[in-house]
PDB file of C-alpha atoms in Angstrom:
ATOM      1  CA  UNK G   1     103.634  13.616 106.900  1.00 57.00           C
ATOM      2  CA  UNK G   2     106.869  14.152 108.838  1.00 67.00           C
ATOM      3  CA  UNK G   3     108.576  15.538 105.728  1.00 74.00           C
ATOM      4  CA  UNK G   4     105.806  18.108 105.243  1.00 76.00           C
ATOM      5  CA  UNK G   5     106.063  19.266 108.876  1.00 83.00           C
ATOM      6  CA  UNK G   6     109.844  19.445 108.640  1.00 88.00           C
ATOM      7  CA  UNK G   7     109.669  21.519 105.436  1.00 87.00           C
ATOM      8  CA  UNK G   8     107.041  23.795 106.969  1.00 87.00           C
ATOM      9  CA  UNK G   9     109.193  24.455 110.027  1.00 89.00           C
ATOM     10  CA  UNK G  10     112.206  25.054 107.802  1.00 90.00           C
ATOM     11  CA  UNK G  11     110.229  27.558 105.700  1.00 89.00           C
ATOM     12  CA  UNK G  12     109.066  29.384 108.828  1.00 91.00           C
ATOM     13  CA  UNK G  13     112.661  29.556 110.022  1.00 92.00           C
ATOM     14  CA  UNK G  14     113.793  31.092 106.716  1.00 93.00           C
ATOM     15  CA  UNK G  15     110.989  33.679 106.840  1.00 94.00           C
ATOM     16  CA  UNK G  16     111.756  34.557 110.472  1.00 94.00           C
ATOM     17  CA  UNK G  17     115.462  35.007 109.742  1.00 95.00           C
ATOM     18  CA  UNK G  18     114.694  37.116 106.657  1.00 94.00           C
ATOM     19  CA  UNK G  19     112.409  39.304 108.755  1.00 94.00           C
ATOM     20  CA  UNK G  20     115.092  39.795 111.397  1.00 95.00           C
ATOM     21  CA  UNK G  21     117.800  40.619 108.835  1.00 94.00           C
ATOM     22  CA  UNK G  22     115.707  43.009 106.696  1.00 94.00           C
ATOM     23  CA  UNK G  23     115.596  40.622 103.756  1.00 96.00           C
ATOM     24  CA  UNK G  24     111.876  39.809 103.790  1.00 97.00           C
ATOM     25  CA  UNK G  25     109.616  41.058 101.020  1.00 98.00           C
ATOM     26  CA  UNK G  26     105.902  40.312 100.961  1.00 98.00           C
ATOM     27  CA  UNK G  27     104.193  40.095  97.567  1.00 97.00           C
ATOM     28  CA  UNK G  28     100.491  40.916  97.898  1.00 97.00           C
ATOM     29  CA  UNK G  29      97.799  40.150  95.339  1.00 93.00           C
ATOM     30  CA  UNK G  30      94.125  41.064  95.037  1.00 87.00           C
ATOM     31  CA  UNK G  31      92.945  38.247  97.300  1.00 90.00           C
ATOM     32  CA  UNK G  32      94.083  40.125 100.398  1.00 95.00           C
ATOM     33  CA  UNK G  33      91.570  42.916  99.753  1.00 96.00           C
ATOM     34  CA  UNK G  34      88.570  40.680  99.057  1.00 95.00           C
ATOM     35  CA  UNK G  35      87.833  40.632 102.813  1.00 94.00           C
ATOM     36  CA  UNK G  36      87.473  44.418 102.603  1.00 96.00           C
ATOM     37  CA  UNK G  37      84.658  43.975 100.084  1.00 96.00           C
ATOM     38  CA  UNK G  38      86.688  44.513  96.929  1.00 96.00           C
ATOM     39  CA  UNK G  39      85.998  42.347  93.883  1.00 94.00           C
ATOM     40  CA  UNK G  40      88.457  39.747  92.699  1.00 90.00           C
ATOM     41  CA  UNK G  41      90.018  39.796  89.228  1.00 88.00           C
ATOM     42  CA  UNK G  42      87.304  37.614  87.658  1.00 89.00           C
ATOM     43  CA  UNK G  43      84.510  39.829  88.974  1.00 93.00           C
ATOM     44  CA  UNK G  44      86.143  42.966  87.553  1.00 94.00           C
ATOM     45  CA  UNK G  45      86.554  41.331  84.148  1.00 93.00           C
ATOM     46  CA  UNK G  46      82.993  39.930  84.214  1.00 93.00           C
ATOM     47  CA  UNK G  47      81.657  43.452  84.833  1.00 95.00           C
ATOM     48  CA  UNK G  48      83.700  44.942  81.986  1.00 95.00           C
ATOM     49  CA  UNK G  49      82.624  42.089  79.736  1.00 93.00           C
ATOM     50  CA  UNK G  50      78.952  42.557  80.576  1.00 92.00           C
ATOM     51  CA  UNK G  51      79.072  46.322  79.977  1.00 93.00           C
ATOM     52  CA  UNK G  52      80.317  45.951  76.418  1.00 93.00           C
ATOM     53  CA  UNK G  53      78.375  42.835  75.499  1.00 90.00           C
ATOM     54  CA  UNK G  54      81.242  40.380  75.027  1.00 86.00           C
ATOM     55  CA  UNK G  55      80.025  36.795  74.993  1.00 76.00           C
ATOM     56  CA  UNK G  56      81.888  33.607  75.826  1.00 70.00           C
ATOM     57  CA  UNK G  57      82.177  32.934  72.105  1.00 69.00           C
ATOM     58  CA  UNK G  58      83.864  36.299  71.518  1.00 70.00           C
ATOM     59  CA  UNK G  59      86.757  35.822  73.933  1.00 76.00           C
ATOM     60  CA  UNK G  60      87.632  34.516  77.370  1.00 77.00           C
ATOM     61  CA  UNK G  61      91.028  36.264  77.411  1.00 86.00           C
ATOM     62  CA  UNK G  62      90.772  38.590  80.410  1.00 87.00           C
ATOM     63  CA  UNK G  63      93.438  40.983  79.156  1.00 89.00           C
ATOM     64  CA  UNK G  64      91.692  41.286  75.805  1.00 93.00           C
ATOM     65  CA  UNK G  65      88.360  41.969  77.519  1.00 94.00           C
ATOM     66  CA  UNK G  66      89.856  44.905  79.427  1.00 95.00           C
ATOM     67  CA  UNK G  67      91.551  46.077  76.207  1.00 95.00           C
ATOM     68  CA  UNK G  68      88.315  45.924  74.206  1.00 94.00           C
ATOM     69  CA  UNK G  69      86.535  47.869  76.960  1.00 96.00           C
ATOM     70  CA  UNK G  70      89.254  50.518  76.818  1.00 97.00           C
ATOM     71  CA  UNK G  71      89.201  50.652  73.006  1.00 96.00           C
ATOM     72  CA  UNK G  72      85.415  51.036  72.896  1.00 96.00           C
ATOM     73  CA  UNK G  73      84.879  53.374  75.846  1.00 96.00           C
ATOM     74  CA  UNK G  74      88.208  55.243  75.774  1.00 96.00           C
ATOM     75  CA  UNK G  75      90.419  56.357  78.625  1.00 97.00           C
ATOM     76  CA  UNK G  76      88.124  58.507  80.803  1.00 97.00           C
ATOM     77  CA  UNK G  77      85.222  56.065  80.921  1.00 97.00           C
ATOM     78  CA  UNK G  78      87.584  53.107  81.394  1.00 97.00           C
ATOM     79  CA  UNK G  79      89.275  54.764  84.401  1.00 97.00           C
ATOM     80  CA  UNK G  80      85.910  55.748  85.892  1.00 97.00           C
ATOM     81  CA  UNK G  81      84.600  52.190  85.486  1.00 97.00           C
ATOM     82  CA  UNK G  82      87.635  50.593  87.144  1.00 97.00           C
ATOM     83  CA  UNK G  83      87.435  53.089  90.015  1.00 97.00           C
ATOM     84  CA  UNK G  84      83.721  52.345  90.414  1.00 97.00           C
ATOM     85  CA  UNK G  85      84.295  48.579  90.451  1.00 96.00           C
ATOM     86  CA  UNK G  86      87.179  48.961  92.921  1.00 96.00           C
ATOM     87  CA  UNK G  87      85.058  51.094  95.282  1.00 96.00           C
ATOM     88  CA  UNK G  88      87.531  53.947  95.009  1.00 96.00           C
ATOM     89  CA  UNK G  89      87.931  55.824  98.339  1.00 95.00           C
ATOM     90  CA  UNK G  90      85.161  53.696  99.940  1.00 96.00           C
ATOM     91  CA  UNK G  91      87.140  50.732 101.296  1.00 96.00           C
ATOM     92  CA  UNK G  92      88.751  50.181 104.676  1.00 97.00           C
ATOM     93  CA  UNK G  93      91.673  47.838 105.290  1.00 97.00           C
ATOM     94  CA  UNK G  94      91.152  44.498 107.012  1.00 97.00           C
ATOM     95  CA  UNK G  95      93.058  42.373 109.523  1.00 97.00           C
ATOM     96  CA  UNK G  96      95.087  40.652 106.797  1.00 97.00           C
ATOM     97  CA  UNK G  97      96.522  43.998 105.674  1.00 98.00           C
ATOM     98  CA  UNK G  98      97.671  44.618 109.249  1.00 97.00           C
ATOM     99  CA  UNK G  99      99.158  41.136 109.676  1.00 97.00           C
ATOM    100  CA  UNK G 100     101.316  41.689 106.581  1.00 97.00           C
ATOM    101  CA  UNK G 101     103.066  44.554 108.388  1.00 98.00           C
ATOM    102  CA  UNK G 102     103.403  42.415 111.532  1.00 97.00           C
ATOM    103  CA  UNK G 103     105.782  40.211 109.497  1.00 96.00           C
ATOM    104  CA  UNK G 104     108.211  43.157 109.546  1.00 96.00           C
ATOM    105  CA  UNK G 105     108.919  43.170 105.813  1.00 98.00           C
ATOM    106  CA  UNK G 106     111.572  45.395 104.328  1.00 97.00           C
ATOM    107  CA  UNK G 107     109.338  45.960 101.316  1.00 98.00           C
ATOM    108  CA  UNK G 108     105.841  45.097 100.214  1.00 98.00           C
ATOM    109  CA  UNK G 109     105.169  44.625  96.522  1.00 98.00           C
ATOM    110  CA  UNK G 110     101.530  44.678  95.487  1.00 98.00           C
ATOM    111  CA  UNK G 111      99.512  44.389  92.321  1.00 96.00           C
ATOM    112  CA  UNK G 112      96.539  45.989  94.106  1.00 96.00           C
ATOM    113  CA  UNK G 113      95.220  49.380  93.027  1.00 94.00           C
ATOM    114  CA  UNK G 114      93.383  50.031  96.307  1.00 96.00           C
ATOM    115  CA  UNK G 115      94.807  52.016  99.227  1.00 97.00           C
ATOM    116  CA  UNK G 116      94.223  49.500 102.038  1.00 98.00           C
ATOM    117  CA  UNK G 117      97.922  48.927 102.699  1.00 98.00           C
ATOM    118  CA  UNK G 118      98.537  52.678 102.706  1.00 98.00           C
ATOM    119  CA  UNK G 119      95.774  53.065 105.292  1.00 98.00           C
ATOM    120  CA  UNK G 120      97.708  50.739 107.632  1.00 98.00           C
ATOM    121  CA  UNK G 121     100.951  52.657 106.982  1.00 98.00           C
ATOM    122  CA  UNK G 122      99.186  55.889 107.920  1.00 98.00           C
ATOM    123  CA  UNK G 123      97.341  54.449 110.949  1.00 98.00           C
ATOM    124  CA  UNK G 124     100.518  52.961 112.416  1.00 98.00           C
ATOM    125  CA  UNK G 125     102.808  55.790 111.242  1.00 98.00           C
ATOM    126  CA  UNK G 126     105.102  53.231 109.619  1.00 98.00           C
ATOM    127  CA  UNK G 127     108.263  54.388 107.845  1.00 97.00           C
ATOM    128  CA  UNK G 128     107.303  53.193 104.361  1.00 98.00           C
ATOM    129  CA  UNK G 129     107.669  55.197 101.183  1.00 98.00           C
ATOM    130  CA  UNK G 130     104.728  54.624  98.855  1.00 98.00           C
ATOM    131  CA  UNK G 131     105.826  53.976  95.272  1.00 98.00           C
ATOM    132  CA  UNK G 132     102.896  54.323  92.849  1.00 97.00           C
ATOM    133  CA  UNK G 133     104.780  55.207  89.656  1.00 97.00           C
ATOM    134  CA  UNK G 134     108.346  54.746  88.403  1.00 96.00           C
ATOM    135  CA  UNK G 135     109.192  58.375  89.116  1.00 96.00           C
ATOM    136  CA  UNK G 136     108.486  57.872  92.843  1.00 97.00           C
ATOM    137  CA  UNK G 137     111.617  55.720  93.319  1.00 97.00           C
ATOM    138  CA  UNK G 138     114.153  58.577  93.362  1.00 96.00           C
ATOM    139  CA  UNK G 139     112.059  60.411  95.957  1.00 96.00           C
ATOM    140  CA  UNK G 140     111.652  57.498  98.389  1.00 96.00           C
ATOM    141  CA  UNK G 141     112.583  58.926 101.779  1.00 96.00           C
ATOM    142  CA  UNK G 142     112.428  55.637 103.710  1.00 96.00           C
ATOM    143  CA  UNK G 143     114.387  52.413 103.372  1.00 95.00           C
ATOM    144  CA  UNK G 144     111.121  50.467 103.498  1.00 98.00           C
ATOM    145  CA  UNK G 145     108.882  50.700 100.463  1.00 98.00           C
ATOM    146  CA  UNK G 146     105.341  49.781  99.513  1.00 98.00           C
ATOM    147  CA  UNK G 147     105.644  49.307  95.757  1.00 98.00           C
ATOM    148  CA  UNK G 148     102.435  49.289  93.722  1.00 98.00           C
ATOM    149  CA  UNK G 149     103.689  47.625  90.536  1.00 97.00           C
ATOM    150  CA  UNK G 150     100.303  47.753  88.772  1.00 97.00           C
ATOM    151  CA  UNK G 151      99.550  51.335  89.655  1.00 95.00           C
ATOM    152  CA  UNK G 152      97.082  53.047  91.919  1.00 96.00           C
ATOM    153  CA  UNK G 153      93.512  54.293  91.631  1.00 96.00           C
ATOM    154  CA  UNK G 154      94.681  57.845  92.460  1.00 95.00           C
ATOM    155  CA  UNK G 155      96.431  57.823  89.092  1.00 94.00           C
ATOM    156  CA  UNK G 156      94.823  56.906  85.807  1.00 92.00           C
ATOM    157  CA  UNK G 157      97.608  54.616  84.628  1.00 88.00           C
ATOM    158  CA  UNK G 158      97.104  51.151  86.044  1.00 91.00           C
ATOM    159  CA  UNK G 159      97.978  47.742  84.611  1.00 96.00           C
ATOM    160  CA  UNK G 160      94.863  45.816  83.607  1.00 95.00           C
ATOM    161  CA  UNK G 161      94.512  45.611  79.853  1.00 95.00           C
ATOM    162  CA  UNK G 162      96.554  43.736  77.269  1.00 96.00           C
ATOM    163  CA  UNK G 163      98.598  46.762  76.111  1.00 97.00           C
ATOM    164  CA  UNK G 164      99.601  47.450  79.729  1.00 97.00           C
ATOM    165  CA  UNK G 165     101.167  44.003  80.058  1.00 96.00           C
ATOM    166  CA  UNK G 166     102.732  43.966  76.602  1.00 97.00           C
ATOM    167  CA  UNK G 167     104.372  47.365  77.180  1.00 97.00           C
ATOM    168  CA  UNK G 168     105.143  46.943  80.885  1.00 97.00           C
ATOM    169  CA  UNK G 169     108.917  46.749  80.583  1.00 96.00           C
ATOM    170  CA  UNK G 170     109.022  49.824  78.348  1.00 97.00           C
ATOM    171  CA  UNK G 171     106.521  51.877  80.374  1.00 96.00           C
ATOM    172  CA  UNK G 172     107.774  50.870  83.832  1.00 97.00           C
ATOM    173  CA  UNK G 173     111.545  50.259  83.630  1.00 97.00           C
ATOM    174  CA  UNK G 174     112.215  51.113  87.283  1.00 97.00           C
ATOM    175  CA  UNK G 175     109.494  48.767  88.541  1.00 97.00           C
ATOM    176  CA  UNK G 176     110.941  46.069  86.290  1.00 96.00           C
ATOM    177  CA  UNK G 177     114.488  46.605  87.602  1.00 97.00           C
ATOM    178  CA  UNK G 178     113.291  46.721  91.206  1.00 97.00           C
ATOM    179  CA  UNK G 179     111.391  43.439  90.884  1.00 97.00           C
ATOM    180  CA  UNK G 180     114.380  41.692  89.295  1.00 96.00           C
ATOM    181  CA  UNK G 181     116.677  42.927  92.061  1.00 96.00           C
ATOM    182  CA  UNK G 182     114.266  41.832  94.788  1.00 97.00           C
ATOM    183  CA  UNK G 183     113.901  38.322  93.417  1.00 96.00           C
ATOM    184  CA  UNK G 184     117.659  37.907  93.193  1.00 95.00           C
ATOM    185  CA  UNK G 185     118.544  39.260  96.661  1.00 96.00           C
ATOM    186  CA  UNK G 186     115.595  38.845  99.064  1.00 97.00           C
ATOM    187  CA  UNK G 187     113.248  36.225 100.503  1.00 96.00           C
ATOM    188  CA  UNK G 188     109.862  36.812  98.872  1.00 97.00           C
ATOM    189  CA  UNK G 189     106.676  35.513 100.494  1.00 96.00           C
ATOM    190  CA  UNK G 190     103.544  35.403  98.347  1.00 94.00           C
TER     191      UNK G 190
END
């Protein structure tokens, strides 16, 4: 038990130092927005699956389910369905979103499509550039960035289906380069 406590305190020390020296990056996944009423990954996929009649025998591959939905319903209906499931423009941030900024990260990387983190940036008037697509990087006006590596519901190009993952490096080269640089130079907290 002593070793666990010692490691925990050491980890906290590393995070604190990284925060003080502008080397802390927080990586945020979908779980942080569940407390705001947003569905988790499995719920989104279950809804897509149900809409197109995929059974357990057909496939359990979540990326393929989203791909099949897209292939059957096409782009417009797919985007509308994801926005509907993600309660587009109807969600308010929660305390966890605020606590993330209290860590004083240099950057926040998120796979979330929602705008909860942006709501906190706006409420607190924080100096973060919001990066939703590769082309936003050259126009970042702040040293701190909120980087939405899987896209944003304001756009219709988000990473969810199989093709999105298979073509990620080709379609999002600046996101890819940014992530590699972060993991080689910063302290990343998940």
